[in-house]
Amino acid sequence: MTELVKSQMRWQRKDLLGIRELSAEEIIFILDTADAFKEVGTRDIKKVPALRGKTLVNFFVEPSTRTRTSFEIAAIRLSADVINISANSSSLTKGETLKDTAKILEANHADIIVLRHSSSGAPQFLAERLTSSIINAGDGAHEHPTQALLDLYTIRSRKSAVAGLHVVIIGDILFSRVARSNIFGLLKLGARVTLVGPSTLVPREFEKLGVAVSYDLDRVLPTADVVNLLRIQHERQRKEYFPGIGEYIRLFGLTKERAKLLKPDCLIMHPGPINRGVEIDSELADGAQSVILDQVTNGLAIRMAVLYLCGGISGQ
Amino acid sequence: MNTVIRNGRLIDPANKRDEVADLAIVDGRIADLSEIRNPKSEIEEIDASNLIVSPGLIDLHVHLREPGFGWKETIESGARAAAAGGFTTIVCMPNTSPVADSPSTIAWIKDRAAEIACVHVLPTGTISKGLMGEELAPIGSLAQGGVVAITDDGRCVQNNELMRRAVEYARMVGLPVFDHCQDYNLVGNGVVHEGYWSTLLGLPGWPSAGEEAIVLRNVLLAELCDHHIHCQHISAAGSVRILREARARGVKISGEVCPHHIALTDDAIQNFDTNFKMNPPLRAQEDVAALLEGIADGTIGILCSDHAPHAQFEKEVEFDAAPFGIVGLETELGLFLDLLVHKNQTIDLPRLIEMYTVNPARLLQIEAGTLSPGRAADVTLIDPDLEWTFDASASQSISRNTPFNGWKLKGRAVRTIVGGQTVWKM
Amino acid sequence: MDGGAISRALRRIAHEIIERNPDLASVILAGIPSRGVEIARRLAGLIESLAQIPIGTGVIDVSMHRDDVGKRAELPRVQASRLPLPLEHKTVIIVDDVFYTGRTVRAAMDAISSFGRPARIQLAALIDRGHRELPIRVDYVGKNLPTAVGERVRLRLENVDGEPDAVWLIKEEKA
């Protein structure tokens, strides 16, 4: 009967701004839709006409190759026309406001705007002002919903369910939108979450979000079903946050030695790009427990699902 | 034309008066009723039944944006907004363009105000040249030019040695030092209170310690230099604690509170609405409680708006990129009456009027804020129980950046009289 | 139409499929979710018991091939399509519950062709209610049910809806 009840749900959002605003049911709806789009990737013709005639603008006000490429391929497989605008080529550098630039995109009939921006809340800002669908491809340290969805999808496909799992997120949590979106999504789907990293980058305040905070990685690893390693951002390696890479690896790096503490079926995830030898030992990143490449492939299915669902809703 | 304001509840904290009485105005000055000798037909009679007759209110923290930023506000429009809010005297901050760090800019502001402003506009000068925090501004020349205080408001002198010398120098010329308390290293690029909401939303945090550290610094310097430092727009619980302790010891230190810091908390930022972005930021419930306590026990003696107009196009941007600040002249009295007197009963009406009149007047050493006979007839009539709704679109200010549009408030000014002339009336 | 009538209609379709497809081994029944899948499953069972030969089945979800994506206020669940591959030299019979405008069938044909190139595509439907908007015809039909445009055909199948098999014609009450 639960299956029957579940199938009653209809998707009604034109924007995907974050995971925090989604219900568990909506998250599962997206993951289920991604299953269907993953199947499209196995066909002779890997392209469906769902968004034919629609224009998608990849509007990246902060550089990113991976996410932009993933959205671009997803959009092409849905038959949308894709325009890429990056911070360098956009007029934002000429002093035009985000609102004006976006209004111009809309006036040019951009049906879907995929926005990457260094300011938290920028996608919501656009969504409140435009009829185009707004998809958040990462805003400041706020949310990166498609990354969290593809992480959840990867966990679900390997572990059958997310509920009851212990997921450990390691690294720079404070500045991480991936961490926040993952926390929101994992908690909604019933997982237990522990954050581990230097106290400067994993403040206790996060406990108020409903997660555990630990500074002792070795104590946490044996009970982990999933470890998600976040990239240590080079640009933030200012000396006031932690003393240096050597000490980081000593305390928080997933070394071969430390990996022995993991359960054999514990998944190792990383949103990329990896700093080999920093967050994770290079061999582990390519090892049997690693699902890092799965994440990339699943990202395509998730982004097709999100573009199909949000882009398929009439903005009027 | 002479005036008699009849039957109002006359509250004049400077003279410890709180009684129903008539108030006479002769030739623009407060007078004894016996001085009115005109025939009745030549006397303007104002019925103030059920109204408070207060000394004209003073807001010592206002940004009028001129010279330089006339699209946000002008001296003329800001003064009109002040009048509509019940203020007869406003003190304008020096972060204009050019910065008010020279007697010529001060002279320009004073000339402009004399020409066009409907209320008294008192300028401040900067502490440091160009607000750069590196060398002292010509504080003595500024004093001679007529500033009522020095402040780097909007910025904060980080160099403790420079601040010390500024306070010592200001003491010599008799000017109080106002300080916007913000430690740049601790605050970094913070835009919202560091706490639950900054953590949840991934917005850069502005920790309370960033304010408290400078308040503490100012206590030490006020003590060292034996001169008055006034801490502007206090927002954090720790700052109140530090001020309370220092004032108990007799240190010449004071603080002011703006209405938004008690009307709102940091959860208001969750939709990234930049009308809730101000500096210092909206803080947590514990901070609001501490501010109320500080107001109740007299630690905080002055109320003000930090009226900070910005154009729609400037505010309507990403949260990080938006300028700090909100307009406040037309809502502050209503908010404080509503919150302090009616809802929380933190203080009574005479205390509230004291915090808006005699207290700022004493700090600024100006002849205002009382209804003593002979003083300029600056009077505000207040209906403390009038229920009204703030409509930002009807504001006198050029800018509309307020989080209080549509708020229902109890109590407001209904008539503002400057030098015996009604400059605004509801 | 009650449960018995539905069973009889399906049995008739099964007979017709056997009659018209001498090479039953090359037939694939592709149901359109969700009731088309159930009907395909039942038809496969009937054909297998009548002809004693296993019949390939699949699911063909048409959501991402529809021509009205972007024009709706809400979207239903999409299911993964699944067909026994390869499709070359096969006869794919699209199975739907109610055959109406033809747009769903067009989308299904489009979807099938993204998996490969079958020898032929046919169409089976339990109900044909008319009102075609595209030049598409049905090959196997359980019952022709003349309707008005404002009317709705309500079909319930035990394994899908948790209610006994039944078909009703519902006249739209204008509020």
mmCIF file with all atom_site columns, C-alpha atoms in Angstrom, chain A residues 20 98-99 117-122 124-125 128-129 141-142 180 184 205-206 208-209, chain B residues 195-203 270-272 312-313 315-321:
data_model
loop_
_atom_site.group_PDB
_atom_site.id
_atom_site.type_symbol
_atom_site.label_atom_id
_atom_site.label_alt_id
_atom_site.label_comp_id
_atom_site.label_asym_id
_atom_site.label_entity_id
_atom_site.label_seq_id
_atom_site.pdbx_PDB_ins_code
_atom_site.Cartn_x
_atom_site.Cartn_y
_atom_site.Cartn_z
_atom_site.occupancy
_atom_site.B_iso_or_equiv
_atom_site.pdbx_formal_charge
_atom_site.auth_seq_id
_atom_site.auth_comp_id
_atom_site.auth_asym_id
_atom_site.auth_atom_id
_atom_site.pdbx_PDB_model_num
ATOM 1  C CA . ARG A 1 20  ? 16.252 21.984 3.451   1.00 0.00 ? 20  ARG A CA 1
ATOM 2  C CA . LEU A 1 98  ? 22.732 39.959 -10.620 1.00 0.00 ? 98  LEU A CA 1
ATOM 3  C CA . LYS A 1 99  ? 19.100 40.950 -10.951 1.00 0.00 ? 99  LYS A CA 1
ATOM 4  C CA . HIS A 1 117 ? 27.216 31.709 -7.085  1.00 0.00 ? 117 HIS A CA 1
ATOM 5  C CA . SER A 1 118 ? 29.600 32.587 -4.273  1.00 0.00 ? 118 SER A CA 1
ATOM 6  C CA . SER A 1 119 ? 26.827 34.233 -2.226  1.00 0.00 ? 119 SER A CA 1
ATOM 7  C CA . SER A 1 120 ? 24.492 32.180 -0.044  1.00 0.00 ? 120 SER A CA 1
ATOM 8  C CA . GLY A 1 121 ? 20.906 32.832 -1.065  1.00 0.00 ? 121 GLY A CA 1
ATOM 9  C CA . ALA A 1 122 ? 21.617 34.018 -4.615  1.00 0.00 ? 122 ALA A CA 1
ATOM 10 C CA . GLN A 1 124 ? 16.488 32.221 -3.921  1.00 0.00 ? 124 GLN A CA 1
ATOM 11 C CA . PHE A 1 125 ? 17.045 35.857 -4.830  1.00 0.00 ? 125 PHE A CA 1
ATOM 12 C CA . GLU A 1 128 ? 11.742 35.341 -6.186  1.00 0.00 ? 128 GLU A CA 1
ATOM 13 C CA . ARG A 1 129 ? 12.199 37.637 -9.164  1.00 0.00 ? 129 ARG A CA 1
ATOM 14 C CA . ALA A 1 141 ? 28.479 27.897 1.881   1.00 0.00 ? 141 ALA A CA 1
ATOM 15 C CA . HIS A 1 142 ? 24.721 27.358 1.819   1.00 0.00 ? 142 HIS A CA 1
ATOM 16 C CA . ARG A 1 180 ? 25.001 21.354 4.597   1.00 0.00 ? 180 ARG A CA 1
ATOM 17 C CA . PHE A 1 184 ? 19.688 18.160 5.565   1.00 0.00 ? 184 PHE A CA 1
ATOM 18 C CA . GLU A 1 205 ? 27.152 24.958 16.633  1.00 0.00 ? 205 GLU A CA 1
ATOM 19 C CA . PHE A 1 206 ? 26.459 22.278 14.013  1.00 0.00 ? 206 PHE A CA 1
ATOM 20 C CA . LYS A 1 208 ? 22.026 22.231 16.783  1.00 0.00 ? 208 LYS A CA 1
ATOM 21 C CA . LEU A 1 209 ? 21.290 20.971 13.276  1.00 0.00 ? 209 LEU A CA 1
ATOM 22 C CA . GLY B 2 195 ? 25.130 31.436 15.623  1.00 0.00 ? 195 GLY B CA 1
ATOM 23 C CA . TYR B 2 196 ? 22.481 28.955 14.599  1.00 0.00 ? 196 TYR B CA 1
ATOM 24 C CA . TRP B 2 197 ? 21.268 30.788 11.523  1.00 0.00 ? 197 TRP B CA 1
ATOM 25 C CA . SER B 2 198 ? 24.697 31.632 10.124  1.00 0.00 ? 198 SER B CA 1
ATOM 26 C CA . THR B 2 199 ? 25.598 27.962 10.567  1.00 0.00 ? 199 THR B CA 1
ATOM 27 C CA . LEU B 2 200 ? 22.430 26.765 8.902   1.00 0.00 ? 200 LEU B CA 1
ATOM 28 C CA . LEU B 2 201 ? 22.481 29.201 6.000   1.00 0.00 ? 201 LEU B CA 1
ATOM 29 C CA . GLY B 2 202 ? 26.241 29.214 5.418   1.00 0.00 ? 202 GLY B CA 1
ATOM 30 C CA . LEU B 2 203 ? 26.388 32.992 5.704   1.00 0.00 ? 203 LEU B CA 1
ATOM 31 C CA . GLN B 2 270 ? 16.368 33.073 6.706   1.00 0.00 ? 270 GLN B CA 1
ATOM 32 C CA . ASN B 2 271 ? 14.866 34.309 3.454   1.00 0.00 ? 271 ASN B CA 1
ATOM 33 C CA . PHE B 2 272 ? 17.990 36.305 2.650   1.00 0.00 ? 272 PHE B CA 1
ATOM 34 C CA . GLN B 2 312 ? 16.349 49.815 -3.699  1.00 0.00 ? 312 GLN B CA 1
ATOM 35 C CA . PHE B 2 313 ? 18.853 49.001 -6.429  1.00 0.00 ? 313 PHE B CA 1
ATOM 36 C CA . LYS B 2 315 ? 19.780 46.661 -1.465  1.00 0.00 ? 315 LYS B CA 1
ATOM 37 C CA . GLU B 2 316 ? 18.246 44.402 -4.101  1.00 0.00 ? 316 GLU B CA 1
ATOM 38 C CA . VAL B 2 317 ? 21.371 42.295 -4.583  1.00 0.00 ? 317 VAL B CA 1
ATOM 39 C CA . GLU B 2 318 ? 22.934 39.139 -3.172  1.00 0.00 ? 318 GLU B CA 1
ATOM 40 C CA . PHE B 2 319 ? 22.937 39.096 0.631   1.00 0.00 ? 319 PHE B CA 1
ATOM 41 C CA . ASP B 2 320 ? 26.737 39.228 0.856   1.00 0.00 ? 320 ASP B CA 1
ATOM 42 C CA . ALA B 2 321 ? 26.900 42.154 -1.542  1.00 0.00 ? 321 ALA B CA 1
#
